[in-house]
Amino acid sequence: MTGRGPVSAVHLGLVDPRRPAGAAAAPTAAFPEVAPAARGEAPTAADSAPRLRALADRAAAELAGASATEIVRWAGETFGTRFCVTSSMADGVVAHLVSRVVPGVEVIFLDTGLHFPQTLRVRDEVARTLPVVVRSVRPPQTVGQQDGEYGPRLFHRAPDECCRLRKVEPLQRAMRDFDAWVTGLRRDESPTRAHTPVVAFDAARGKVKINPIAGWTQADVDDYIARWKVPVNELLRQGYGSVGCWPCTRRTRAGEDPRAGRWAMFDKTECGLHT
Ligand code: SF4
C-alpha cells in the first residue's frame, strides 16, 4: 500500500459532469456508523463479510440518487486506503474521477499479457499524468507458460478458463489488500449491465463493489473526457465499442451494443470479474 493524504483534506469542490457548471455538490449522505475511516478507524482485513454486506446494502439505498462524486467521496470516507479502482484502461475516466477526491488511490490494471499496445499506452499515461498509483497485476504464468501447460490459444478454445487464469484469479489476489473496489461499470453498456447498482456487496470476493458512474451514458463519459482531457484509448475512435484483450476484441458494427465486439465468436459477454 502507498500512503495518501487524509480523506478529510481532499473534499474538493467537485463537479459532476451532469451537474450545471458552478453548482455546488450536495452534501454526502451521512453514514455515522459505517464511516470508520472518517473517525480514524479504517476497516481491516478482519472485517467480516456480513458487516460489509450490511454496509453495502445501506449505501446502495442511500446513494442510489447520488452523483458520482458523492459516491466516491463516500468510498473515501468509509474505506480510507482500503479501496482501489480497477481499470481496463479503455479510458482514464474513473481513475481521474476518484483521484480528484482521493489522490494517491491505487488503480489496479489486470495486465493479461494480451492487451493492445494502445491500452498499455493509456495505462502509462494514467500513471504519468494523474495522482494515482497504478499497479499492473499479472497472472502467475506468462502467455508462453500458459500455452505450454494448456496448449496454444486457450482464449479461442476455452475463454472462460483463460479469463479465470489471466483476470479473475489475479484480481482475487490483488483484492486481498482491500475491502472495496471501484469499477467503471455502466448500465448502458449492455443488457447484462442494465441493472448495475451504484453500490453492491460482491459476494464472490466478500468485498464492497462501487460503481459510481453506473448511471452515466456514453455522452456523459464523452463530456467528461473532453472537459478534463482524460486519457482515452485510441481504439475507441477506430470503431471499437469496448476494448479488452486483442484475441477477444473486434470492432463493433452500427447498431450493436458497445460490448458486442467482446468474445464475439462465443456466447460470452463478461470475463468473470463482474458476474
Ligand atoms: Fe484470455 Fe480473452 Fe479473457 Fe483475455 S479476454 S483473459 S485473452 S479469454
PDB file of C-alpha atoms and ligand atoms in Angstrom:
ATOM      1  CA  MET A   1       0.000   0.000   0.000  1.00  0.00           C
ATOM      2  CA  THR A   2       1.065   3.529  -0.559  1.00  0.00           C
ATOM      3  CA  GLY A   3       0.334   6.470   1.651  1.00  0.00           C
ATOM      4  CA  ARG A   4      -2.192   9.119   0.820  1.00  0.00           C
ATOM      5  CA  GLY A   5      -3.432  12.245   2.499  1.00  0.00           C
ATOM      6  CA  PRO A   6      -6.339  12.191   4.914  1.00  0.00           C
ATOM      7  CA  VAL A   7      -9.622  11.969   3.140  1.00  0.00           C
ATOM      8  CA  SER A   8     -10.955  14.979   5.005  1.00  0.00           C
ATOM      9  CA  ALA A   9      -8.265  17.083   3.346  1.00  0.00           C
ATOM     10  CA  VAL A  10      -9.397  16.272  -0.148  1.00  0.00           C
ATOM     11  CA  HIS A  11     -13.034  17.285  -0.085  1.00  0.00           C
ATOM     12  CA  LEU A  12     -12.663  19.448  -3.118  1.00  0.00           C
ATOM     13  CA  GLY A  13     -15.455  21.447  -4.683  1.00  0.00           C
ATOM     14  CA  LEU A  14     -16.003  18.813  -7.331  1.00  0.00           C
ATOM     15  CA  VAL A  15     -18.428  18.888 -10.179  1.00  0.00           C
ATOM     16  CA  ASP A  16     -20.363  16.007 -11.613  1.00  0.00           C
ATOM     17  CA  PRO A  17     -20.463  16.120 -15.433  1.00  0.00           C
ATOM     18  CA  ARG A  18     -24.261  16.247 -15.355  1.00  0.00           C
ATOM     19  CA  ARG A  19     -24.315  18.983 -12.700  1.00  0.00           C
ATOM     20  CA  PRO A  20     -24.557  22.524 -14.082  1.00  0.00           C
ATOM     21  CA  ALA A  21     -21.155  24.232 -14.040  1.00  0.00           C
ATOM     22  CA  GLY A  22     -20.654  26.172 -10.838  1.00  0.00           C
ATOM     23  CA  ALA A  23     -23.334  24.315  -8.883  1.00  0.00           C
ATOM     24  CA  ALA A  24     -22.056  23.006  -5.572  1.00  0.00           C
ATOM     25  CA  ALA A  25     -22.072  19.307  -4.826  1.00  0.00           C
ATOM     26  CA  ALA A  26     -24.752  18.193  -2.413  1.00  0.00           C
ATOM     27  CA  PRO A  27     -23.543  17.018   0.989  1.00  0.00           C
ATOM     28  CA  THR A  28     -22.563  13.390   1.158  1.00  0.00           C
ATOM     29  CA  ALA A  29     -25.168  11.127   2.714  1.00  0.00           C
ATOM     30  CA  ALA A  30     -24.388  10.604   6.387  1.00  0.00           C
ATOM     31  CA  PHE A  31     -23.209   7.158   7.419  1.00  0.00           C
ATOM     32  CA  PRO A  32     -22.216   7.753  11.048  1.00  0.00           C
ATOM     33  CA  GLU A  33     -21.996   4.103  11.935  1.00  0.00           C
ATOM     34  CA  VAL A  34     -20.346   2.974   8.714  1.00  0.00           C
ATOM     35  CA  ALA A  35     -17.708   5.647   8.226  1.00  0.00           C
ATOM     36  CA  PRO A  36     -14.897   4.318  10.405  1.00  0.00           C
ATOM     37  CA  ALA A  37     -12.180   5.819   8.212  1.00  0.00           C
ATOM     38  CA  ALA A  38     -13.523   9.276   8.957  1.00  0.00           C
ATOM     39  CA  ARG A  39     -13.026   8.509  12.656  1.00  0.00           C
ATOM     40  CA  GLY A  40      -9.549   7.134  12.086  1.00  0.00           C
ATOM     41  CA  GLU A  41     -10.781   3.572  12.363  1.00  0.00           C
ATOM     42  CA  ALA A  42     -10.349   2.281   8.833  1.00  0.00           C
ATOM     43  CA  PRO A  43     -11.743  -1.204   8.296  1.00  0.00           C
ATOM     44  CA  THR A  44      -9.223  -4.010   8.392  1.00  0.00           C
ATOM     45  CA  ALA A  45      -8.928  -7.287   6.551  1.00  0.00           C
ATOM     46  CA  ALA A  46     -10.653  -8.842   9.531  1.00  0.00           C
ATOM     47  CA  ASP A  47     -13.868  -7.064   8.684  1.00  0.00           C
ATOM     48  CA  SER A  48     -16.473  -9.706   8.246  1.00  0.00           C
ATOM     49  CA  ALA A  49     -18.431 -10.263   5.083  1.00  0.00           C
ATOM     50  CA  PRO A  50     -21.732  -9.761   6.938  1.00  0.00           C
ATOM     51  CA  ARG A  51     -20.621  -6.324   8.076  1.00  0.00           C
ATOM     52  CA  LEU A  52     -19.508  -5.327   4.597  1.00  0.00           C
ATOM     53  CA  ARG A  53     -22.732  -6.707   3.140  1.00  0.00           C
ATOM     54  CA  ALA A  54     -24.835  -4.635   5.554  1.00  0.00           C
ATOM     55  CA  LEU A  55     -22.755  -1.578   4.776  1.00  0.00           C
ATOM     56  CA  ALA A  56     -23.169  -2.113   1.034  1.00  0.00           C
ATOM     57  CA  ASP A  57     -26.912  -2.690   1.296  1.00  0.00           C
ATOM     58  CA  ARG A  58     -27.455   0.523   3.191  1.00  0.00           C
ATOM     59  CA  ALA A  59     -25.184   2.546   0.931  1.00  0.00           C
ATOM     60  CA  ALA A  60     -26.930   1.170  -2.146  1.00  0.00           C
ATOM     61  CA  ALA A  61     -30.227   2.548  -0.879  1.00  0.00           C
ATOM     62  CA  GLU A  62     -28.925   5.880   0.361  1.00  0.00           C
ATOM     63  CA  LEU A  63     -26.633   6.629  -2.568  1.00  0.00           C
ATOM     64  CA  ALA A  64     -28.960   5.464  -5.331  1.00  0.00           C
ATOM     65  CA  GLY A  65     -29.568   9.039  -6.475  1.00  0.00           C
ATOM     66  CA  ALA A  66     -26.182  10.476  -5.555  1.00  0.00           C
ATOM     67  CA  SER A  67     -23.719  11.916  -8.050  1.00  0.00           C
ATOM     68  CA  ALA A  68     -20.578  10.025  -8.984  1.00  0.00           C
ATOM     69  CA  THR A  69     -18.512  12.445  -6.940  1.00  0.00           C
ATOM     70  CA  GLU A  70     -20.675  11.944  -3.866  1.00  0.00           C
ATOM     71  CA  ILE A  71     -20.377   8.175  -4.212  1.00  0.00           C
ATOM     72  CA  VAL A  72     -16.599   8.386  -4.496  1.00  0.00           C
ATOM     73  CA  ARG A  73     -16.436  10.700  -1.508  1.00  0.00           C
ATOM     74  CA  TRP A  74     -18.410   8.156   0.499  1.00  0.00           C
ATOM     75  CA  ALA A  75     -15.943   5.468  -0.552  1.00  0.00           C
ATOM     76  CA  GLY A  76     -13.010   7.540   0.632  1.00  0.00           C
ATOM     77  CA  GLU A  77     -14.636   8.388   3.947  1.00  0.00           C
ATOM     78  CA  THR A  78     -15.734   4.827   4.541  1.00  0.00           C
ATOM     79  CA  PHE A  79     -12.748   2.780   3.428  1.00  0.00           C
ATOM     80  CA  GLY A  80      -9.789   5.111   3.743  1.00  0.00           C
ATOM     81  CA  THR A  81      -6.890   3.407   1.967  1.00  0.00           C
ATOM     82  CA  ARG A  82      -8.681   0.058   1.836  1.00  0.00           C
ATOM     83  CA  PHE A  83     -10.362   0.595  -1.505  1.00  0.00           C
ATOM     84  CA  CYS A  84      -8.947   0.632  -5.001  1.00  0.00           C
ATOM     85  CA  VAL A  85     -10.006   1.444  -8.523  1.00  0.00           C
ATOM     86  CA  THR A  86      -9.940  -1.215 -11.206  1.00  0.00           C
ATOM     87  CA  SER A  87      -9.493  -0.097 -14.777  1.00  0.00           C
ATOM     88  CA  SER A  88      -9.314  -1.834 -18.147  1.00  0.00           C
ATOM     89  CA  MET A  89      -7.689   1.328 -19.496  1.00  0.00           C
ATOM     90  CA  ALA A  90     -10.274   1.853 -22.177  1.00  0.00           C
ATOM     91  CA  ASP A  91     -10.045   5.331 -20.726  1.00  0.00           C
ATOM     92  CA  GLY A  92      -8.915   7.005 -17.528  1.00  0.00           C
ATOM     93  CA  VAL A  93     -12.312   8.393 -16.525  1.00  0.00           C
ATOM     94  CA  VAL A  94     -12.865   6.558 -13.248  1.00  0.00           C
ATOM     95  CA  ALA A  95      -9.211   6.818 -12.231  1.00  0.00           C
ATOM     96  CA  HIS A  96      -9.419  10.553 -12.865  1.00  0.00           C
ATOM     97  CA  LEU A  97     -12.749  10.930 -11.071  1.00  0.00           C
ATOM     98  CA  VAL A  98     -11.559   9.106  -7.964  1.00  0.00           C
ATOM     99  CA  SER A  99      -8.152  10.778  -7.932  1.00  0.00           C
ATOM    100  CA  ARG A 100      -9.823  14.177  -7.646  1.00  0.00           C
ATOM    101  CA  VAL A 101     -11.448  13.082  -4.399  1.00  0.00           C
ATOM    102  CA  VAL A 102      -8.819  10.662  -3.082  1.00  0.00           C
ATOM    103  CA  PRO A 103      -5.426  11.473  -4.591  1.00  0.00           C
ATOM    104  CA  GLY A 104      -2.966   8.625  -4.313  1.00  0.00           C
ATOM    105  CA  VAL A 105      -5.648   5.983  -4.787  1.00  0.00           C
ATOM    106  CA  GLU A 106      -4.386   2.671  -6.166  1.00  0.00           C
ATOM    107  CA  VAL A 107      -5.533   1.743  -9.653  1.00  0.00           C
ATOM    108  CA  ILE A 108      -5.436  -1.956 -10.433  1.00  0.00           C
ATOM    109  CA  PHE A 109      -4.824  -2.904 -14.056  1.00  0.00           C
ATOM    110  CA  LEU A 110      -5.036  -6.602 -14.920  1.00  0.00           C
ATOM    111  CA  ASP A 111      -2.096  -6.990 -17.257  1.00  0.00           C
ATOM    112  CA  THR A 112      -3.010 -10.216 -19.030  1.00  0.00           C
ATOM    113  CA  GLY A 113      -0.068 -10.038 -21.421  1.00  0.00           C
ATOM    114  CA  LEU A 114      -2.593  -9.926 -24.260  1.00  0.00           C
ATOM    115  CA  HIS A 115      -3.527  -6.259 -24.352  1.00  0.00           C
ATOM    116  CA  PHE A 116      -3.340  -3.976 -27.353  1.00  0.00           C
ATOM    117  CA  PRO A 117      -0.364  -1.600 -27.278  1.00  0.00           C
ATOM    118  CA  GLN A 118      -2.888   1.251 -27.292  1.00  0.00           C
ATOM    119  CA  THR A 119      -4.257   0.001 -23.960  1.00  0.00           C
ATOM    120  CA  LEU A 120      -0.823  -0.109 -22.397  1.00  0.00           C
ATOM    121  CA  ARG A 121      -0.244   3.449 -23.581  1.00  0.00           C
ATOM    122  CA  VAL A 122      -3.370   4.583 -21.702  1.00  0.00           C
ATOM    123  CA  ARG A 123      -2.143   2.798 -18.588  1.00  0.00           C
ATOM    124  CA  ASP A 124       1.205   4.543 -18.821  1.00  0.00           C
ATOM    125  CA  GLU A 125      -0.406   7.922 -19.460  1.00  0.00           C
ATOM    126  CA  VAL A 126      -2.743   7.498 -16.482  1.00  0.00           C
ATOM    127  CA  ALA A 127       0.241   6.639 -14.284  1.00  0.00           C
ATOM    128  CA  ARG A 128       2.237   9.586 -15.598  1.00  0.00           C
ATOM    129  CA  THR A 129      -0.433  12.289 -15.509  1.00  0.00           C
ATOM    130  CA  LEU A 130      -2.843  11.501 -12.667  1.00  0.00           C
ATOM    131  CA  PRO A 131      -2.278  11.485  -8.892  1.00  0.00           C
ATOM    132  CA  VAL A 132      -2.798   7.737  -8.655  1.00  0.00           C
ATOM    133  CA  VAL A 133      -0.639   4.674  -8.106  1.00  0.00           C
ATOM    134  CA  VAL A 134      -1.127   2.249 -10.987  1.00  0.00           C
ATOM    135  CA  ARG A 135      -0.481  -1.363 -10.095  1.00  0.00           C
ATOM    136  CA  SER A 136      -0.188  -3.758 -13.040  1.00  0.00           C
ATOM    137  CA  VAL A 137      -1.291  -7.152 -11.765  1.00  0.00           C
ATOM    138  CA  ARG A 138      -0.012 -10.069 -13.810  1.00  0.00           C
ATOM    139  CA  PRO A 139      -1.000 -13.742 -13.810  1.00  0.00           C
ATOM    140  CA  PRO A 140       1.499 -16.221 -12.353  1.00  0.00           C
ATOM    141  CA  GLN A 141       2.135 -17.648 -15.823  1.00  0.00           C
ATOM    142  CA  THR A 142       3.304 -15.779 -18.894  1.00  0.00           C
ATOM    143  CA  VAL A 143       1.299 -16.385 -22.043  1.00  0.00           C
ATOM    144  CA  GLY A 144       4.045 -18.755 -23.213  1.00  0.00           C
ATOM    145  CA  GLN A 145       3.933 -20.744 -19.973  1.00  0.00           C
ATOM    146  CA  GLN A 146       0.155 -20.949 -20.218  1.00  0.00           C
ATOM    147  CA  ASP A 147       0.472 -22.179 -23.813  1.00  0.00           C
ATOM    148  CA  GLY A 148       2.864 -24.852 -22.576  1.00  0.00           C
ATOM    149  CA  GLU A 149       0.508 -26.132 -19.909  1.00  0.00           C
ATOM    150  CA  TYR A 150      -2.889 -25.678 -21.574  1.00  0.00           C
ATOM    151  CA  GLY A 151      -1.974 -25.583 -25.253  1.00  0.00           C
ATOM    152  CA  PRO A 152      -1.789 -22.545 -27.546  1.00  0.00           C
ATOM    153  CA  ARG A 153      -4.611 -20.053 -27.949  1.00  0.00           C
ATOM    154  CA  LEU A 154      -6.624 -21.127 -24.931  1.00  0.00           C
ATOM    155  CA  PHE A 155      -8.645 -17.941 -25.471  1.00  0.00           C
ATOM    156  CA  HIS A 156     -10.040 -19.423 -28.702  1.00  0.00           C
ATOM    157  CA  ARG A 157     -10.916 -22.793 -27.161  1.00  0.00           C
ATOM    158  CA  ALA A 158     -11.882 -22.092 -23.557  1.00  0.00           C
ATOM    159  CA  PRO A 159     -12.158 -18.350 -22.955  1.00  0.00           C
ATOM    160  CA  ASP A 160     -13.743 -18.767 -19.528  1.00  0.00           C
ATOM    161  CA  GLU A 161     -10.707 -20.734 -18.398  1.00  0.00           C
ATOM    162  CA  CYS A 162      -8.329 -18.212 -19.966  1.00  0.00           C
ATOM    163  CA  CYS A 163     -10.155 -15.328 -18.234  1.00  0.00           C
ATOM    164  CA  ARG A 164     -10.057 -17.229 -14.957  1.00  0.00           C
ATOM    165  CA  LEU A 165      -6.303 -17.684 -15.197  1.00  0.00           C
ATOM    166  CA  ARG A 166      -5.402 -14.243 -16.504  1.00  0.00           C
ATOM    167  CA  LYS A 167      -8.038 -11.963 -14.948  1.00  0.00           C
ATOM    168  CA  VAL A 168     -10.299 -13.427 -12.277  1.00  0.00           C
ATOM    169  CA  GLU A 169      -7.707 -15.125 -10.086  1.00  0.00           C
ATOM    170  CA  PRO A 170      -5.190 -12.261 -10.337  1.00  0.00           C
ATOM    171  CA  LEU A 171      -7.906  -9.814  -9.244  1.00  0.00           C
ATOM    172  CA  GLN A 172      -8.828 -12.122  -6.382  1.00  0.00           C
ATOM    173  CA  ARG A 173      -5.247 -11.999  -5.154  1.00  0.00           C
ATOM    174  CA  ALA A 174      -4.939  -8.236  -5.612  1.00  0.00           C
ATOM    175  CA  MET A 175      -8.149  -7.653  -3.668  1.00  0.00           C
ATOM    176  CA  ARG A 176      -6.678  -9.182  -0.525  1.00  0.00           C
ATOM    177  CA  ASP A 177      -5.337  -5.707   0.264  1.00  0.00           C
ATOM    178  CA  PHE A 178      -8.744  -4.042   0.029  1.00  0.00           C
ATOM    179  CA  ASP A 179     -12.279  -4.088   1.389  1.00  0.00           C
ATOM    180  CA  ALA A 180     -13.837  -2.410  -1.623  1.00  0.00           C
ATOM    181  CA  TRP A 181     -13.245  -1.727  -5.293  1.00  0.00           C
ATOM    182  CA  VAL A 182     -14.448   0.947  -7.659  1.00  0.00           C
ATOM    183  CA  THR A 183     -15.333  -0.010 -11.204  1.00  0.00           C
ATOM    184  CA  GLY A 184     -16.393   1.828 -14.344  1.00  0.00           C
ATOM    185  CA  LEU A 185     -19.464  -0.338 -14.999  1.00  0.00           C
ATOM    186  CA  ARG A 186     -22.346   1.484 -16.685  1.00  0.00           C
ATOM    187  CA  ARG A 187     -25.925   0.377 -17.208  1.00  0.00           C
ATOM    188  CA  ASP A 188     -25.985   1.483 -20.819  1.00  0.00           C
ATOM    189  CA  GLU A 189     -23.070  -0.740 -21.860  1.00  0.00           C
ATOM    190  CA  SER A 190     -25.054  -3.914 -22.373  1.00  0.00           C
ATOM    191  CA  PRO A 191     -28.267  -5.677 -21.305  1.00  0.00           C
ATOM    192  CA  THR A 192     -26.286  -7.691 -18.755  1.00  0.00           C
ATOM    193  CA  ARG A 193     -25.282  -4.456 -17.022  1.00  0.00           C
ATOM    194  CA  ALA A 194     -28.669  -2.739 -17.227  1.00  0.00           C
ATOM    195  CA  HIS A 195     -29.407  -3.104 -13.510  1.00  0.00           C
ATOM    196  CA  THR A 196     -25.979  -2.272 -12.112  1.00  0.00           C
ATOM    197  CA  PRO A 197     -26.376  -0.618  -8.670  1.00  0.00           C
ATOM    198  CA  VAL A 198     -24.064   2.164  -7.533  1.00  0.00           C
ATOM    199  CA  VAL A 199     -23.004   0.085  -4.523  1.00  0.00           C
ATOM    200  CA  ALA A 200     -23.348  -3.664  -4.005  1.00  0.00           C
ATOM    201  CA  PHE A 201     -21.878  -6.469  -1.986  1.00  0.00           C
ATOM    202  CA  ASP A 202     -19.585  -8.578  -4.172  1.00  0.00           C
ATOM    203  CA  ALA A 203     -20.321 -11.976  -2.679  1.00  0.00           C
ATOM    204  CA  ALA A 204     -17.752 -13.763  -4.859  1.00  0.00           C
ATOM    205  CA  ARG A 205     -14.932 -11.776  -3.258  1.00  0.00           C
ATOM    206  CA  GLY A 206     -16.511 -10.737   0.029  1.00  0.00           C
ATOM    207  CA  LYS A 207     -15.915  -7.066  -0.863  1.00  0.00           C
ATOM    208  CA  VAL A 208     -17.968  -3.953  -1.474  1.00  0.00           C
ATOM    209  CA  LYS A 209     -18.238  -3.078  -5.132  1.00  0.00           C
ATOM    210  CA  ILE A 210     -18.746   0.577  -6.002  1.00  0.00           C
ATOM    211  CA  ASN A 211     -19.940   1.665  -9.436  1.00  0.00           C
ATOM    212  CA  PRO A 212     -20.047   5.470  -9.278  1.00  0.00           C
ATOM    213  CA  ILE A 213     -20.779   6.011 -12.981  1.00  0.00           C
ATOM    214  CA  ALA A 214     -23.385   3.246 -13.263  1.00  0.00           C
ATOM    215  CA  GLY A 215     -25.993   5.795 -14.318  1.00  0.00           C
ATOM    216  CA  TRP A 216     -23.826   7.657 -16.798  1.00  0.00           C
ATOM    217  CA  THR A 217     -24.442   7.476 -20.517  1.00  0.00           C
ATOM    218  CA  GLN A 218     -21.795   7.341 -23.204  1.00  0.00           C
ATOM    219  CA  ALA A 219     -22.470  11.043 -23.742  1.00  0.00           C
ATOM    220  CA  ASP A 220     -21.659  11.715 -20.063  1.00  0.00           C
ATOM    221  CA  VAL A 221     -18.382   9.849 -20.462  1.00  0.00           C
ATOM    222  CA  ASP A 222     -17.533  11.725 -23.644  1.00  0.00           C
ATOM    223  CA  ASP A 223     -18.303  15.044 -21.945  1.00  0.00           C
ATOM    224  CA  TYR A 224     -16.083  14.139 -19.003  1.00  0.00           C
ATOM    225  CA  ILE A 225     -13.206  13.118 -21.270  1.00  0.00           C
ATOM    226  CA  ALA A 226     -13.466  16.348 -23.232  1.00  0.00           C
ATOM    227  CA  ARG A 227     -13.820  18.537 -20.158  1.00  0.00           C
ATOM    228  CA  TRP A 228     -10.886  17.064 -18.261  1.00  0.00           C
ATOM    229  CA  LYS A 229      -8.760  15.880 -21.206  1.00  0.00           C
ATOM    230  CA  VAL A 230      -8.720  12.398 -19.756  1.00  0.00           C
ATOM    231  CA  PRO A 231      -6.515   9.756 -21.430  1.00  0.00           C
ATOM    232  CA  VAL A 232      -8.594   7.633 -23.774  1.00  0.00           C
ATOM    233  CA  ASN A 233      -7.776   4.518 -25.764  1.00  0.00           C
ATOM    234  CA  GLU A 234      -7.413   5.453 -29.415  1.00  0.00           C
ATOM    235  CA  LEU A 235      -9.112   2.185 -30.415  1.00  0.00           C
ATOM    236  CA  LEU A 236     -12.406   3.680 -29.211  1.00  0.00           C
ATOM    237  CA  ARG A 237     -12.035   6.203 -32.026  1.00  0.00           C
ATOM    238  CA  GLN A 238     -11.325   3.434 -34.519  1.00  0.00           C
ATOM    239  CA  GLY A 239     -14.611   1.557 -34.268  1.00  0.00           C
ATOM    240  CA  TYR A 240     -14.136  -0.442 -31.089  1.00  0.00           C
ATOM    241  CA  GLY A 241     -17.057  -0.015 -28.681  1.00  0.00           C
ATOM    242  CA  SER A 242     -15.193  -1.736 -25.857  1.00  0.00           C
ATOM    243  CA  VAL A 243     -11.567  -2.764 -25.518  1.00  0.00           C
ATOM    244  CA  GLY A 244     -10.267  -5.947 -23.940  1.00  0.00           C
ATOM    245  CA  CYS A 245      -7.532  -8.420 -24.845  1.00  0.00           C
ATOM    246  CA  TRP A 246      -6.681  -8.363 -28.533  1.00  0.00           C
ATOM    247  CA  PRO A 247      -7.612 -12.017 -29.274  1.00  0.00           C
ATOM    248  CA  CYS A 248     -11.150 -11.469 -27.945  1.00  0.00           C
ATOM    249  CA  THR A 249     -11.990  -7.997 -29.210  1.00  0.00           C
ATOM    250  CA  ARG A 250     -13.270  -6.858 -32.589  1.00  0.00           C
ATOM    251  CA  ARG A 251     -14.724  -3.628 -33.884  1.00  0.00           C
ATOM    252  CA  THR A 252     -18.444  -3.118 -33.310  1.00  0.00           C
ATOM    253  CA  ARG A 253     -20.900  -2.548 -36.113  1.00  0.00           C
ATOM    254  CA  ALA A 254     -23.577   0.141 -36.347  1.00  0.00           C
ATOM    255  CA  GLY A 255     -26.475  -0.705 -34.045  1.00  0.00           C
ATOM    256  CA  GLU A 256     -24.555  -3.159 -31.897  1.00  0.00           C
ATOM    257  CA  ASP A 257     -24.208  -2.543 -28.191  1.00  0.00           C
ATOM    258  CA  PRO A 258     -20.738  -1.400 -27.146  1.00  0.00           C
ATOM    259  CA  ARG A 259     -19.687  -4.793 -25.795  1.00  0.00           C
ATOM    260  CA  ALA A 260     -20.832  -6.794 -28.826  1.00  0.00           C
ATOM    261  CA  GLY A 261     -17.239  -6.942 -30.042  1.00  0.00           C
ATOM    262  CA  ARG A 262     -16.037  -8.830 -26.987  1.00  0.00           C
ATOM    263  CA  TRP A 263     -15.788 -12.646 -27.367  1.00  0.00           C
ATOM    264  CA  ALA A 264     -17.951 -12.247 -30.465  1.00  0.00           C
ATOM    265  CA  MET A 265     -17.358 -15.841 -31.516  1.00  0.00           C
ATOM    266  CA  PHE A 266     -18.691 -17.180 -28.207  1.00  0.00           C
ATOM    267  CA  ASP A 267     -21.840 -16.980 -26.121  1.00  0.00           C
ATOM    268  CA  LYS A 268     -19.865 -14.978 -23.603  1.00  0.00           C
ATOM    269  CA  THR A 269     -20.306 -11.359 -22.651  1.00  0.00           C
ATOM    270  CA  GLU A 270     -18.348 -10.990 -19.413  1.00  0.00           C
ATOM    271  CA  CYS A 271     -14.868 -12.059 -18.372  1.00  0.00           C
ATOM    272  CA  GLY A 272     -15.994 -13.159 -14.926  1.00  0.00           C
ATOM    273  CA  LEU A 273     -14.927 -10.092 -12.984  1.00  0.00           C
ATOM    274  CA  HIS A 274     -18.480  -8.805 -12.814  1.00  0.00           C
ATOM    275  CA  THR A 275     -20.548 -11.973 -12.649  1.00  0.00           C
TER     276      THR A 275
HETATM  277 FE1  SF4 B   1      -7.925 -14.693 -22.288  1.00  0.00          FE
HETATM  278 FE2  SF4 B   1      -9.542 -13.364 -23.973  1.00  0.00          FE
HETATM  279 FE3  SF4 B   1     -10.094 -13.488 -21.345  1.00  0.00          FE
HETATM  280 FE4  SF4 B   1      -8.046 -12.014 -22.249  1.00  0.00          FE
HETATM  281  S1  SF4 B   1     -10.243 -11.681 -22.659  1.00  0.00           S
HETATM  282  S2  SF4 B   1      -8.024 -13.338 -20.483  1.00  0.00           S
HETATM  283  S3  SF4 B   1      -7.302 -13.314 -23.962  1.00  0.00           S
HETATM  284  S4  SF4 B   1     -10.077 -15.199 -22.841  1.00  0.00           S
END
